[in-house]
Short mmCIF file of C-alpha atoms and ligand atoms in Angstrom, two decimals:
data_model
loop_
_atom_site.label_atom_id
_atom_site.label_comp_id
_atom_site.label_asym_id
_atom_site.label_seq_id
_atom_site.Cartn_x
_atom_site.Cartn_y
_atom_site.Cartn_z
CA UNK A 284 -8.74 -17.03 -0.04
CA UNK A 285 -7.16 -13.29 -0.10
CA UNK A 286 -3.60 -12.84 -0.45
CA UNK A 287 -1.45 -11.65 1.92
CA UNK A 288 1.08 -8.85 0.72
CA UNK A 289 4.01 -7.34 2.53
CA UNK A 290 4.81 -4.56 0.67
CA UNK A 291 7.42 -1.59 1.64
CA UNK A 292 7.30 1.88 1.13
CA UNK A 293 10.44 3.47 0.70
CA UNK A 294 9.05 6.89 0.74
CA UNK A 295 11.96 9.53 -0.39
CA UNK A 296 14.43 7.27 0.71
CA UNK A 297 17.77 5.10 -0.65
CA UNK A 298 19.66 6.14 -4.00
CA UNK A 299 19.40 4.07 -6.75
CA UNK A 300 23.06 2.05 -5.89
CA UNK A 301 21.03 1.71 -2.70
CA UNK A 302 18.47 0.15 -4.05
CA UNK A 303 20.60 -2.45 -5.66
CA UNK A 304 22.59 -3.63 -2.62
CA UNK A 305 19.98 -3.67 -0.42
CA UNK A 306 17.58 -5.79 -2.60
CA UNK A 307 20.72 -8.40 -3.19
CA UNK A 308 21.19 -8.27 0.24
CA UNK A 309 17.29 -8.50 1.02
CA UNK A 310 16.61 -11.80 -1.59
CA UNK A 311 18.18 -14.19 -0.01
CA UNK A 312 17.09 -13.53 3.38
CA UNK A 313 13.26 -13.85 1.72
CA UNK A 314 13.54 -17.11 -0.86
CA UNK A 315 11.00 -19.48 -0.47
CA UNK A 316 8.97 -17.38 1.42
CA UNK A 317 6.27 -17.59 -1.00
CA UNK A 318 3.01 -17.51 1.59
CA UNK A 319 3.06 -13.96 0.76
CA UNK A 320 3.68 -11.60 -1.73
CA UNK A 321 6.71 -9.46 -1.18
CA UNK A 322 6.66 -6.08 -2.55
CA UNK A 323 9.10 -2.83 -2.60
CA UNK A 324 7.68 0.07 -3.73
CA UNK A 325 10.01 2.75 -4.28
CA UNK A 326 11.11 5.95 -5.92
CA UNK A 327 10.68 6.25 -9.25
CA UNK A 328 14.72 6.91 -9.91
CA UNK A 329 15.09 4.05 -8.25
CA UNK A 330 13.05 1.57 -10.33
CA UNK A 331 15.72 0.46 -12.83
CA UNK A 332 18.15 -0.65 -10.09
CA UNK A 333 15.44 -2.42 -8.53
CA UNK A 334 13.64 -4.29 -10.88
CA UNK A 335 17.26 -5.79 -12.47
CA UNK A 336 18.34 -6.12 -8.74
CA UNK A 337 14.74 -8.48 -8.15
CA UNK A 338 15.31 -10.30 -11.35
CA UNK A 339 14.75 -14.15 -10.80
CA UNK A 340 13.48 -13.46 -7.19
CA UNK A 341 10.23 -13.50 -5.24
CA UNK A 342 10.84 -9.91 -4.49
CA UNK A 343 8.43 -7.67 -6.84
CA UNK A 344 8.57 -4.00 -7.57
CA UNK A 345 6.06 -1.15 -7.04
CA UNK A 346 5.98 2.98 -7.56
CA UNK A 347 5.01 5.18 -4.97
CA UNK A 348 2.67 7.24 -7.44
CA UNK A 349 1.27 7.36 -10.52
CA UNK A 350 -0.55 10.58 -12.69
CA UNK A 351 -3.96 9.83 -14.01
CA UNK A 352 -3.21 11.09 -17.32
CA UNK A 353 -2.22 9.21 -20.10
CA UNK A 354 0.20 12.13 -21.03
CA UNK A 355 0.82 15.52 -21.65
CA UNK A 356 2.05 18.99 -20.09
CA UNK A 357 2.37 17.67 -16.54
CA UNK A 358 5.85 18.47 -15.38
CA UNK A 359 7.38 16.13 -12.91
CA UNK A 360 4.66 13.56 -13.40
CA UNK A 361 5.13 9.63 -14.31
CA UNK A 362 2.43 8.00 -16.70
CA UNK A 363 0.82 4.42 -15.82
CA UNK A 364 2.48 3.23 -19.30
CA UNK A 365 5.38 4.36 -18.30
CA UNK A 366 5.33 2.64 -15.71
CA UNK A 367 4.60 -0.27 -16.90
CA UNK A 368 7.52 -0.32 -19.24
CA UNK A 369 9.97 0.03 -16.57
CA UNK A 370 8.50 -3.64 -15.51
CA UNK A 371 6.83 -1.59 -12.40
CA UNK A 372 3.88 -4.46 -10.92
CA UNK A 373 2.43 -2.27 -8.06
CA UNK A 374 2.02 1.26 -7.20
CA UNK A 375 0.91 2.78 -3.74
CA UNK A 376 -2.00 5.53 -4.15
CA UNK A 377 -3.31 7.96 -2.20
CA UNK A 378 -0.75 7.55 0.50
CA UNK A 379 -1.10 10.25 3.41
CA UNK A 380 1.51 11.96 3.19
CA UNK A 381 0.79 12.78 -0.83
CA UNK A 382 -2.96 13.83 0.55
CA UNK A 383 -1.08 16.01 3.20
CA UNK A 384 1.63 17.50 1.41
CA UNK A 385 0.60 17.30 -2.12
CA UNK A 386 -3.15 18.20 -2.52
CA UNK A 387 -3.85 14.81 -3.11
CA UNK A 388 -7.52 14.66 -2.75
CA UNK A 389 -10.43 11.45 -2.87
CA UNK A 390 -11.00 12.40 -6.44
CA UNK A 391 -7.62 12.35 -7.76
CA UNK A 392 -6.94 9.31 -5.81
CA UNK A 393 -10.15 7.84 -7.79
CA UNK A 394 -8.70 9.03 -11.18
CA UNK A 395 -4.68 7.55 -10.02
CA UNK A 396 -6.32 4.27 -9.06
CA UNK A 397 -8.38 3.94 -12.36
CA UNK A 398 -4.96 4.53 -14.58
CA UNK A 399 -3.31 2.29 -12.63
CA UNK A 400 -5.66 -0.45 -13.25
CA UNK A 401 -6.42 0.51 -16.96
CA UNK A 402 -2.68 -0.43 -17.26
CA UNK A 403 -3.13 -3.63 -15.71
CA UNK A 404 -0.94 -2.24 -12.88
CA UNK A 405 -2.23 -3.68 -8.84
CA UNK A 406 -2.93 -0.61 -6.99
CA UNK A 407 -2.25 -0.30 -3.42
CA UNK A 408 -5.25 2.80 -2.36
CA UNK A 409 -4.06 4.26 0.94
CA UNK A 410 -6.64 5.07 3.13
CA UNK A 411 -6.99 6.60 6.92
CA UNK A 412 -8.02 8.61 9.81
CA UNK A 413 -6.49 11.51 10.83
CA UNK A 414 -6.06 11.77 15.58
CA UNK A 415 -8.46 14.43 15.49
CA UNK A 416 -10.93 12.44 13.10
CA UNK A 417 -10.58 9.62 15.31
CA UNK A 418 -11.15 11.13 18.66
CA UNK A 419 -14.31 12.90 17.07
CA UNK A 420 -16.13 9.54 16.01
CA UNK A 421 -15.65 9.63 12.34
CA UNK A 422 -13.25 6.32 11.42
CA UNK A 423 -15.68 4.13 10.27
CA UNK A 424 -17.39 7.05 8.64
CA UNK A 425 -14.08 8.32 6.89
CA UNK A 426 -12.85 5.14 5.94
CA UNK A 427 -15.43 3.88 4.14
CA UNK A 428 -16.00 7.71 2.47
CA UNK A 429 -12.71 7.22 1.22
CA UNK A 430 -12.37 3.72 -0.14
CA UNK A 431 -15.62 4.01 -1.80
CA UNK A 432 -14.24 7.24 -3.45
CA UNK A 433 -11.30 5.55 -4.42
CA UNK A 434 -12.58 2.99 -6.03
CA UNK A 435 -15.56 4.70 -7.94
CA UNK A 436 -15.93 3.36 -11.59
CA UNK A 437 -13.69 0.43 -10.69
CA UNK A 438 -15.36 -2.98 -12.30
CA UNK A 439 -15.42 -6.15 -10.38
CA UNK A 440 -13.13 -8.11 -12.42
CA UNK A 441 -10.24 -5.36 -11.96
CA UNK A 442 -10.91 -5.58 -8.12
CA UNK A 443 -8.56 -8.49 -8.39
CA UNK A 444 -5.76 -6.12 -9.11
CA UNK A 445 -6.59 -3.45 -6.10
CA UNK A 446 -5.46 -3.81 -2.50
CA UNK A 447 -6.14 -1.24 0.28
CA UNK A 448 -3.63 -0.11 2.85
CA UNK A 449 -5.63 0.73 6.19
CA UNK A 450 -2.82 3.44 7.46
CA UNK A 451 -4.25 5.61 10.22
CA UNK A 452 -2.66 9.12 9.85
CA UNK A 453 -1.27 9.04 13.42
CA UNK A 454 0.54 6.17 13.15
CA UNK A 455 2.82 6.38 10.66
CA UNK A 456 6.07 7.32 11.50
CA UNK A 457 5.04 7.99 14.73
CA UNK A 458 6.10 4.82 16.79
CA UNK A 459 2.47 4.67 17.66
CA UNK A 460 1.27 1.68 16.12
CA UNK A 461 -2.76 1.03 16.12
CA UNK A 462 -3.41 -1.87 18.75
CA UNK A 463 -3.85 -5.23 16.51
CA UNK A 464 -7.87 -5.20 17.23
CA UNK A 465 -7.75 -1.27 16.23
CA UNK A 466 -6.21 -2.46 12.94
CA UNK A 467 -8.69 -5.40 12.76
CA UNK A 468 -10.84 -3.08 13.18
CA UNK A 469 -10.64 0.01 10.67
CA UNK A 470 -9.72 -3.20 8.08
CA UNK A 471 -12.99 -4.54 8.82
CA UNK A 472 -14.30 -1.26 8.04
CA UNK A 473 -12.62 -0.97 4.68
CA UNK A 474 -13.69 -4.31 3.79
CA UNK A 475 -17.08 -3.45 4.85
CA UNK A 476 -17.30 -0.67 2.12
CA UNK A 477 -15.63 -3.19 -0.25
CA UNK A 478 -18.49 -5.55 0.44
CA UNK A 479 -21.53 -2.28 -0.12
CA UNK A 480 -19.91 -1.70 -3.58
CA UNK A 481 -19.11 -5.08 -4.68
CA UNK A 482 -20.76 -7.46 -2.70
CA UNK A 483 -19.53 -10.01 -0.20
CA UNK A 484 -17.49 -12.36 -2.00
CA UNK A 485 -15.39 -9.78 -3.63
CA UNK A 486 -15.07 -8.42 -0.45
CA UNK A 487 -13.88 -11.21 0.86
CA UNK A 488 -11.00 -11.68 -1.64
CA UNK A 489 -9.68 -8.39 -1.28
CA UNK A 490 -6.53 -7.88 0.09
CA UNK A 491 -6.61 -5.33 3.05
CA UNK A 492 -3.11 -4.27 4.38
CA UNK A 493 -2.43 -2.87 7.97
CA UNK A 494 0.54 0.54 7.73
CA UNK A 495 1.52 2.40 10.49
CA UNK A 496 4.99 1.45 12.68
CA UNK A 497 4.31 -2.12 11.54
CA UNK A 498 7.55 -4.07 12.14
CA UNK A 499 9.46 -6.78 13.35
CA UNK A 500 8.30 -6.79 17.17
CA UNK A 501 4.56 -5.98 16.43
CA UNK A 502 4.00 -7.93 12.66
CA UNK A 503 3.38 -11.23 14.54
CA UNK A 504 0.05 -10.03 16.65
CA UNK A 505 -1.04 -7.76 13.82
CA UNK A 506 -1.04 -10.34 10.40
CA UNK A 507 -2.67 -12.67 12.93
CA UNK A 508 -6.04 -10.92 13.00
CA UNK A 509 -8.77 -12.08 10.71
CA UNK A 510 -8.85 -8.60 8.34
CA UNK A 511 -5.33 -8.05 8.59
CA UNK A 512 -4.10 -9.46 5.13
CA UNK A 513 -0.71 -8.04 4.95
CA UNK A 514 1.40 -4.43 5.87
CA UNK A 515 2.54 -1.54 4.00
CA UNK A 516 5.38 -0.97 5.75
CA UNK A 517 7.85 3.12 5.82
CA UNK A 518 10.64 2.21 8.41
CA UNK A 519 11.49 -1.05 9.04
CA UNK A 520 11.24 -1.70 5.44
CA UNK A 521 14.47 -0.24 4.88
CA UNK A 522 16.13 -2.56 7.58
CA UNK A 523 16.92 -6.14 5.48
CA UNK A 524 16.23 -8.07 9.44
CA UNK A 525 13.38 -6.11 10.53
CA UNK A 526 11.74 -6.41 6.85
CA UNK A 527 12.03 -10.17 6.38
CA UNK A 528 10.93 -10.65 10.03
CA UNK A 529 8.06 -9.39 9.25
CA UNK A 530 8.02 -11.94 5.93
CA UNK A 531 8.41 -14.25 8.41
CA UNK A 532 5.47 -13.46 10.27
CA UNK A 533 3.16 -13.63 7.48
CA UNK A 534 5.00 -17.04 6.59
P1 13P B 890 6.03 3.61 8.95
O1 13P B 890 6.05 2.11 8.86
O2 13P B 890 7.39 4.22 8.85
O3 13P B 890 5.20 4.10 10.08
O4 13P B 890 5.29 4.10 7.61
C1 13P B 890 4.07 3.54 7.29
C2 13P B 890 3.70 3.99 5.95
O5 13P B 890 3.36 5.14 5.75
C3 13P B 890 3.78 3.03 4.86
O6 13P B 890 3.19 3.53 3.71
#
């Protein structure tokens, strides 16, 4: 059976002393809960405080991006080695708001999630409708354009290590969260391209996660549908109650 991950995305948010008092605060609240995987992905400054803060916990540690070259003149950018010596586990890719804001196209999204899995790192490949794509018929369409993009030149065995983050554009951040069968739904969809690349029993072990104004009230009706394997989670991962309610719920 798939695992379920509940991972948080800290997005360009909490300072590195942050970081530390939150995650001490954050482990106890979350022992034991071992159904699911518990991840906090968060800014790279912020990775050192993190990982010694998680030490000896259930609580594991993910980046929020990664470049897709090994190194070299790219100023600003963080290296999959790298990461991997900070004692970095996961890393989100492809996250909307880096395709929005940052040219962040399918392509380089294909390239991130290959480095990240050529370092051994699990990749968490964002993928999601814009409203407007949406209302003009093209989810299924998009989504599956986009995961099989992503995942291009990917081999079976390192599908293990991948998970995909269902996030539809206009819900995250919004308050508008995706109705649980609308979730069920564009995961089904994801899983469905999974499934045309890889076949069905791959498919069927891959982790699909549900982001977008996932939290503590909604979590419950959301992790209970059948292709709804776990949340990526902006807001109410920040909030030590809200985010191990939601633990709970996939408990
Ligand atoms: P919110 O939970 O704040 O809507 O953010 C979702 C998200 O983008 C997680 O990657």
């Amino acid at each position: 059976m798939r695992k379920t991950v509940i991972a948080g995305n800290w997005k360009m948010n909490m300072t590195p002393s942050a970081a530390r008092t939150f995650i001490k605060e954050l482990a106890p609240m979350v022992a034991g809960k071992d159904k699911c995987d518990i991840v906090l992905c968060v800014p790279y400054v912020d990775i050192a405080a993190a990982t010694e803060a998680a030490k000896g916990t259930n609580i594991k540690i993910g980046a929020e991006n990664v470049h897709f070259k090994a190194s070299g003149a790219y100023t600003g950018e963080i290296s999959a080695e790298m990461l991997v010596e900070t004692g970095v586990e996961y890393v989100v890719i492809g996250h909307s708001e880096r395709r929005q804001y940052f040219g962040e196209t399918d392509q380089t999204v294909n390239l991130r999630t290959l480095a990240a899995l050529n370092a051994g790192l699990k990749a968490i490949v964002c993928v999601g409708e814009t409203l407007e794509q949406r209302e003009l018929g093209y989810t299924e369409t998009l989504l599956k354009y986009q995961t099989k993009i992503a995942l291009t030149n990917v081999t079976a065995e390192q599908m293990k290590n991948v998970i995909i983050a269902y996030e539809p554009v206009w819900a995250i951040g919004t308050g508008v969260t995706a109705t649980a069968d609308q979730a069920d739904e564009g995961n089904g969809y994801v899983r469905a391209a999974v499934a045309e690349m890889f076949g069905d029993a791959i498919a069927a072990e891959t982790t699909v996660q549900y982001g977008g104004s996932m939290n503590d009230k909604n979590a419950a009706e959301l992790l209970a549908k059948e292709n709804v394997d776990g949340g990526l989670i902006g807001g109410a991962s920040m909030v030590t109650e809200k985010f191990t309610a939601i633990v709970d719920a996939a408990n």
